[in-house]
């Protein structure tokens, strides 16, 4: 009988050598915080340095790295992507975390942890964000009206309401004109937007969902990072992070609500940094 396997995260370099755990449940966080699932003591490790969450379809895992900590990965996007066996993360000064696929321990096989469908990513991501920097109260205030100052942030609802974010993104995409269909280098801030615009202009309907998803993730990642930084009190860095949003969506403020919100919150964070 084949043994059920899962993904195991193990420290292979650093003072926490051989510390490890399987990715099970809704999420697993690795860092120096009291709420982290795998707590590490290496130099320059921060709370929620890396957070793993179930993919939206309940199968597989995705990783999200904290903007407050130093991270290098062996391949892929340094901010977020699929958590695959063989991937390594260099965290802080000297800690290396490696993902491997191994047989699940008996207690995990009995509970069927690896096969369960979990909370969708749209719900899990805000939870991860709260743990990553330890600002649960801050996020709650943003989304529940608990703080007059916090609720003034225009991008705050998109931390939890992915559907609303999707609608805002669609408005921005509808505002794309013929001048945005020109291809640009892959490293350009608006590369993903222009790739979508070019595909739409060429009638490549089959390519649009994937291109829209890639663009949406890039932009929303900056918004989430900005709130993580603000929650940790790094308002100057939060402002600079939001400054990067409008160049990714080259449309007028009036026709792109994401740009409008990002510029408004940029000003708020800039004032708080003073």
Short mmCIF file of C-alpha atoms in Angstrom, two decimals:
data_model
loop_
_atom_site.label_atom_id
_atom_site.label_comp_id
_atom_site.label_asym_id
_atom_site.label_seq_id
_atom_site.Cartn_x
_atom_site.Cartn_y
_atom_site.Cartn_z
CA UNK A 1 0.00 0.00 0.00
CA UNK A 2 1.42 3.38 -1.00
CA UNK A 3 2.13 5.73 1.84
CA UNK A 4 0.43 9.09 1.78
CA UNK A 5 2.96 11.88 1.28
CA UNK A 6 3.05 15.55 2.20
CA UNK A 7 5.35 18.56 2.00
CA UNK A 8 7.85 18.94 4.83
CA UNK A 9 9.64 22.21 5.64
CA UNK A 10 13.02 21.64 7.31
CA UNK A 11 15.84 23.95 8.35
CA UNK A 12 18.96 22.65 6.60
CA UNK A 13 21.34 25.47 7.55
CA UNK A 14 21.58 27.75 10.58
CA UNK A 15 21.21 27.59 14.35
CA UNK A 16 17.82 25.87 14.04
CA UNK A 17 19.26 23.00 11.99
CA UNK A 18 16.84 20.06 11.58
CA UNK A 19 13.85 21.96 12.99
CA UNK A 20 10.98 20.88 10.75
CA UNK A 21 7.25 20.37 10.30
CA UNK A 22 4.79 19.19 7.67
CA UNK A 23 2.51 21.65 5.87
CA UNK A 24 -0.92 20.75 7.25
CA UNK A 25 -4.15 22.50 8.13
CA UNK A 26 -5.07 25.94 6.82
CA UNK A 27 -1.65 27.56 7.02
CA UNK A 28 1.84 27.19 8.43
CA UNK A 29 3.97 30.20 9.34
CA UNK A 30 7.73 30.17 9.85
CA UNK A 31 9.45 32.96 11.76
CA UNK A 32 10.46 34.37 15.11
CA UNK A 33 7.02 35.43 16.36
CA UNK A 34 5.14 33.78 19.25
CA UNK A 35 2.30 32.85 16.91
CA UNK A 36 4.49 31.26 14.25
CA UNK A 37 3.91 27.54 13.72
CA UNK A 38 7.61 26.82 13.29
CA UNK A 39 9.44 29.26 15.54
CA UNK A 40 13.06 30.00 14.68
CA UNK A 41 15.82 31.88 16.46
CA UNK A 42 18.25 32.60 13.63
CA UNK A 43 19.75 36.04 13.09
CA UNK A 44 17.43 38.58 11.43
CA UNK A 45 14.47 36.20 11.34
CA UNK A 46 11.21 38.17 11.63
CA UNK A 47 7.67 37.10 12.61
CA UNK A 48 5.91 35.42 9.69
CA UNK A 49 9.08 35.39 7.61
CA UNK A 50 7.47 32.79 5.31
CA UNK A 51 3.81 31.78 5.39
CA UNK A 52 2.45 28.72 3.57
CA UNK A 53 -1.27 28.48 2.72
CA UNK A 54 -3.46 26.05 0.85
CA UNK A 55 -4.05 26.90 -2.79
CA UNK A 56 -7.49 28.28 -3.53
CA UNK A 57 -8.70 24.97 -4.96
CA UNK A 58 -7.70 23.17 -1.74
CA UNK A 59 -4.90 21.19 -3.42
CA UNK A 60 -1.26 22.11 -3.13
CA UNK A 61 0.32 25.00 -1.26
CA UNK A 62 1.47 28.55 -1.94
CA UNK A 63 4.11 30.58 -0.12
CA UNK A 64 4.09 34.26 0.86
CA UNK A 65 7.25 35.96 2.12
CA UNK A 66 7.27 38.95 4.44
CA UNK A 67 8.37 42.30 3.09
CA UNK A 68 9.90 43.03 6.50
CA UNK A 69 12.52 40.25 6.32
CA UNK A 70 15.43 39.25 4.08
CA UNK A 71 14.48 36.38 1.75
CA UNK A 72 16.20 34.63 -1.14
CA UNK A 73 14.56 31.68 -2.88
CA UNK A 74 16.15 29.06 -5.12
CA UNK A 75 13.72 29.72 -7.98
CA UNK A 76 10.52 31.60 -8.73
CA UNK A 77 9.00 34.82 -7.45
CA UNK A 78 10.60 35.97 -4.17
CA UNK A 79 7.24 37.24 -2.87
CA UNK A 80 4.71 34.49 -3.66
CA UNK A 81 4.27 31.32 -5.70
CA UNK A 82 3.56 27.58 -5.54
CA UNK A 83 5.34 25.73 -2.71
CA UNK A 84 7.02 22.81 -4.49
CA UNK A 85 9.37 20.14 -3.13
CA UNK A 86 12.99 21.10 -3.70
CA UNK A 87 12.39 24.82 -3.18
CA UNK A 88 14.73 26.47 -0.66
CA UNK A 89 14.37 29.76 1.21
CA UNK A 90 17.33 31.65 2.70
CA UNK A 91 15.92 33.62 5.60
CA UNK A 92 17.71 36.39 7.46
CA UNK A 93 21.46 36.02 7.94
CA UNK A 94 22.11 32.28 7.83
CA UNK A 95 18.93 30.19 7.95
CA UNK A 96 17.98 27.98 5.00
CA UNK A 97 14.58 26.28 4.84
CA UNK A 98 14.03 23.46 2.33
CA UNK A 99 10.80 21.85 1.13
CA UNK A 100 10.75 18.11 0.53
CA UNK A 101 8.04 15.52 -0.19
CA UNK A 102 7.99 12.75 2.39
CA UNK A 103 5.67 10.14 3.83
CA UNK A 104 3.28 11.65 6.34
CA UNK A 105 3.55 10.49 9.97
CA UNK A 106 0.83 8.08 11.07
CA UNK A 107 -1.06 10.68 13.08
CA UNK A 108 -1.35 12.97 10.06
CA UNK A 109 -2.39 10.15 7.74
CA UNK A 110 -5.12 9.17 10.16
CA UNK A 111 -6.60 12.68 10.21
CA UNK A 112 -6.30 13.02 6.43
CA UNK A 113 -4.78 16.47 6.80
CA UNK A 114 -3.04 16.49 3.41
CA UNK A 115 -6.18 15.61 1.48
CA UNK A 116 -8.66 17.91 3.16
CA UNK A 117 -9.94 20.92 1.31
CA UNK A 118 -9.18 23.96 3.40
CA UNK A 119 -10.14 27.60 3.66
CA UNK A 120 -9.91 29.35 0.26
CA UNK A 121 -6.90 31.63 -0.22
CA UNK A 122 -9.16 34.69 -0.38
CA UNK A 123 -9.93 34.10 3.32
CA UNK A 124 -6.57 32.68 4.37
CA UNK A 125 -4.41 35.51 3.00
CA UNK A 126 -5.71 38.23 5.37
CA UNK A 127 -5.20 35.83 8.28
CA UNK A 128 -1.62 35.20 7.16
CA UNK A 129 -1.03 38.91 6.87
CA UNK A 130 -2.18 39.49 10.43
CA UNK A 131 0.16 36.85 11.81
CA UNK A 132 3.11 37.75 9.60
CA UNK A 133 3.77 41.07 11.29
CA UNK A 134 1.59 40.67 14.36
CA UNK A 135 -0.93 43.38 13.55
CA UNK A 136 -4.24 41.56 13.84
CA UNK A 137 -5.81 44.48 15.66
CA UNK A 138 -4.73 46.82 12.89
CA UNK A 139 -6.28 44.70 10.12
CA UNK A 140 -9.47 44.24 12.12
CA UNK A 141 -9.75 48.01 12.50
CA UNK A 142 -9.23 48.50 8.79
CA UNK A 143 -12.05 46.19 7.79
CA UNK A 144 -14.55 46.53 10.61
CA UNK A 145 -14.67 50.27 11.19
CA UNK A 146 -13.01 50.02 14.59
CA UNK A 147 -10.67 52.94 13.99
CA UNK A 148 -11.54 56.26 12.44
CA UNK A 149 -7.96 56.71 11.21
CA UNK A 150 -7.63 53.21 9.78
CA UNK A 151 -10.96 53.20 7.93
CA UNK A 152 -9.74 56.23 5.95
CA UNK A 153 -7.45 53.91 3.99
CA UNK A 154 -8.99 53.37 0.59
CA UNK A 155 -7.15 50.11 -0.17
CA UNK A 156 -8.10 48.49 3.17
CA UNK A 157 -11.25 46.62 1.98
CA UNK A 158 -9.18 44.70 -0.58
CA UNK A 159 -7.28 42.96 2.22
CA UNK A 160 -10.33 40.77 2.78
CA UNK A 161 -12.75 41.34 -0.11
CA UNK A 162 -11.15 39.70 -3.15
CA UNK A 163 -14.35 40.03 -5.19
CA UNK A 164 -14.36 43.82 -4.72
CA UNK A 165 -10.71 43.93 -5.69
CA UNK A 166 -11.48 41.94 -8.84
CA UNK A 167 -14.21 44.38 -9.82
CA UNK A 168 -11.85 47.32 -9.34
CA UNK A 169 -9.20 45.59 -11.44
CA UNK A 170 -11.70 45.00 -14.24
CA UNK A 171 -12.54 48.72 -14.31
CA UNK A 172 -8.84 49.49 -14.70
CA UNK A 173 -8.49 46.95 -17.49
CA UNK A 174 -11.51 48.32 -19.32
CA UNK A 175 -9.80 51.71 -19.30
CA UNK A 176 -6.84 50.37 -21.28
CA UNK A 177 -6.48 52.25 -24.56
CA UNK A 178 -4.75 51.41 -27.80
CA UNK A 179 -1.55 53.06 -26.57
CA UNK A 180 -1.21 50.47 -23.78
CA UNK A 181 -0.99 47.52 -26.18
CA UNK A 182 2.66 48.16 -27.02
CA UNK A 183 4.95 45.47 -25.60
CA UNK A 184 7.61 46.52 -23.09
CA UNK A 185 10.56 44.67 -21.51
CA UNK A 186 9.56 41.94 -19.07
CA UNK A 187 11.06 43.85 -16.15
CA UNK A 188 9.06 47.03 -16.77
CA UNK A 189 6.51 47.95 -14.05
CA UNK A 190 3.62 47.85 -16.55
CA UNK A 191 4.73 44.69 -18.38
CA UNK A 192 1.86 42.54 -17.07
CA UNK A 193 -0.73 45.23 -17.85
CA UNK A 194 0.55 45.71 -21.39
CA UNK A 195 0.67 41.96 -21.99
CA UNK A 196 -3.01 41.75 -21.04
CA UNK A 197 -3.87 44.77 -23.21
CA UNK A 198 -2.00 43.34 -26.20
CA UNK A 199 -3.77 39.98 -25.86
CA UNK A 200 -7.16 41.71 -25.59
CA UNK A 201 -6.46 43.83 -28.67
CA UNK A 202 -5.41 40.72 -30.62
CA UNK A 203 -8.56 38.86 -29.57
CA UNK A 204 -6.65 36.17 -27.68
CA UNK A 205 -9.52 35.42 -25.32
CA UNK A 206 -7.99 32.18 -24.09
CA UNK A 207 -4.93 34.00 -22.73
CA UNK A 208 -6.81 36.72 -20.85
CA UNK A 209 -7.74 34.85 -17.63
CA UNK A 210 -4.13 33.87 -16.88
CA UNK A 211 -2.79 37.31 -17.78
CA UNK A 212 -5.43 39.00 -15.63
CA UNK A 213 -4.61 36.70 -12.71
CA UNK A 214 -0.88 37.42 -12.99
CA UNK A 215 -1.46 41.17 -13.08
CA UNK A 216 -3.97 41.09 -10.23
CA UNK A 217 -1.61 39.13 -7.99
CA UNK A 218 1.30 41.48 -8.64
CA UNK A 219 -0.71 44.59 -7.82
CA UNK A 220 -2.48 43.12 -4.79
CA UNK A 221 0.82 41.82 -3.43
CA UNK A 222 2.05 45.42 -3.19
CA UNK A 223 -1.15 46.50 -1.44
CA UNK A 224 -0.86 43.69 1.12
CA UNK A 225 2.85 44.46 1.64
CA UNK A 226 2.05 48.11 2.24
CA UNK A 227 -0.43 47.25 4.99
CA UNK A 228 1.99 44.76 6.54
CA UNK A 229 4.63 47.47 6.71
CA UNK A 230 2.16 50.03 8.06
CA UNK A 231 1.01 47.57 10.70
CA UNK A 232 4.63 47.27 11.85
CA UNK A 233 4.94 51.06 11.99
CA UNK A 234 7.09 51.37 8.85
CA UNK A 235 4.95 54.07 7.24
CA UNK A 236 7.67 55.46 4.97
CA UNK A 237 8.29 52.00 3.48
CA UNK A 238 4.52 51.45 3.20
CA UNK A 239 4.18 54.69 1.24
CA UNK A 240 7.01 53.75 -1.10
CA UNK A 241 5.40 50.35 -1.68
CA UNK A 242 2.08 51.94 -2.71
CA UNK A 243 3.95 54.38 -4.93
CA UNK A 244 4.77 51.37 -7.15
CA UNK A 245 1.11 50.56 -7.86
CA UNK A 246 0.06 53.27 -10.39
CA UNK A 247 2.99 52.58 -12.78
CA UNK A 248 1.72 48.99 -13.00
CA UNK A 249 -1.71 50.22 -14.18
CA UNK A 250 -1.02 53.01 -16.69
CA UNK A 251 -4.50 54.56 -16.84
CA UNK A 252 -5.96 57.81 -15.57
CA UNK A 253 -6.90 58.11 -11.90
CA UNK A 254 -10.50 58.77 -12.84
CA UNK A 255 -10.78 55.49 -14.74
CA UNK A 256 -8.81 53.21 -12.40
CA UNK A 257 -10.07 52.98 -8.79
CA UNK A 258 -6.97 51.04 -7.73
CA UNK A 259 -4.70 53.92 -8.74
CA UNK A 260 -6.99 56.41 -7.04
CA UNK A 261 -6.98 54.41 -3.79
CA UNK A 262 -3.23 53.72 -3.88
CA UNK A 263 -2.37 57.39 -4.37
CA UNK A 264 -4.73 58.44 -1.57
CA UNK A 265 -3.28 55.91 0.87
CA UNK A 266 0.25 56.81 -0.23
CA UNK A 267 -0.44 60.32 1.03
CA UNK A 268 -1.82 58.99 4.31
CA UNK A 269 1.19 56.79 4.97
CA UNK A 270 3.54 59.60 3.98
CA UNK A 271 1.92 61.93 6.54
CA UNK A 272 2.16 59.29 9.25
CA UNK A 273 5.85 58.83 8.46
CA UNK A 274 6.57 62.51 9.15
#
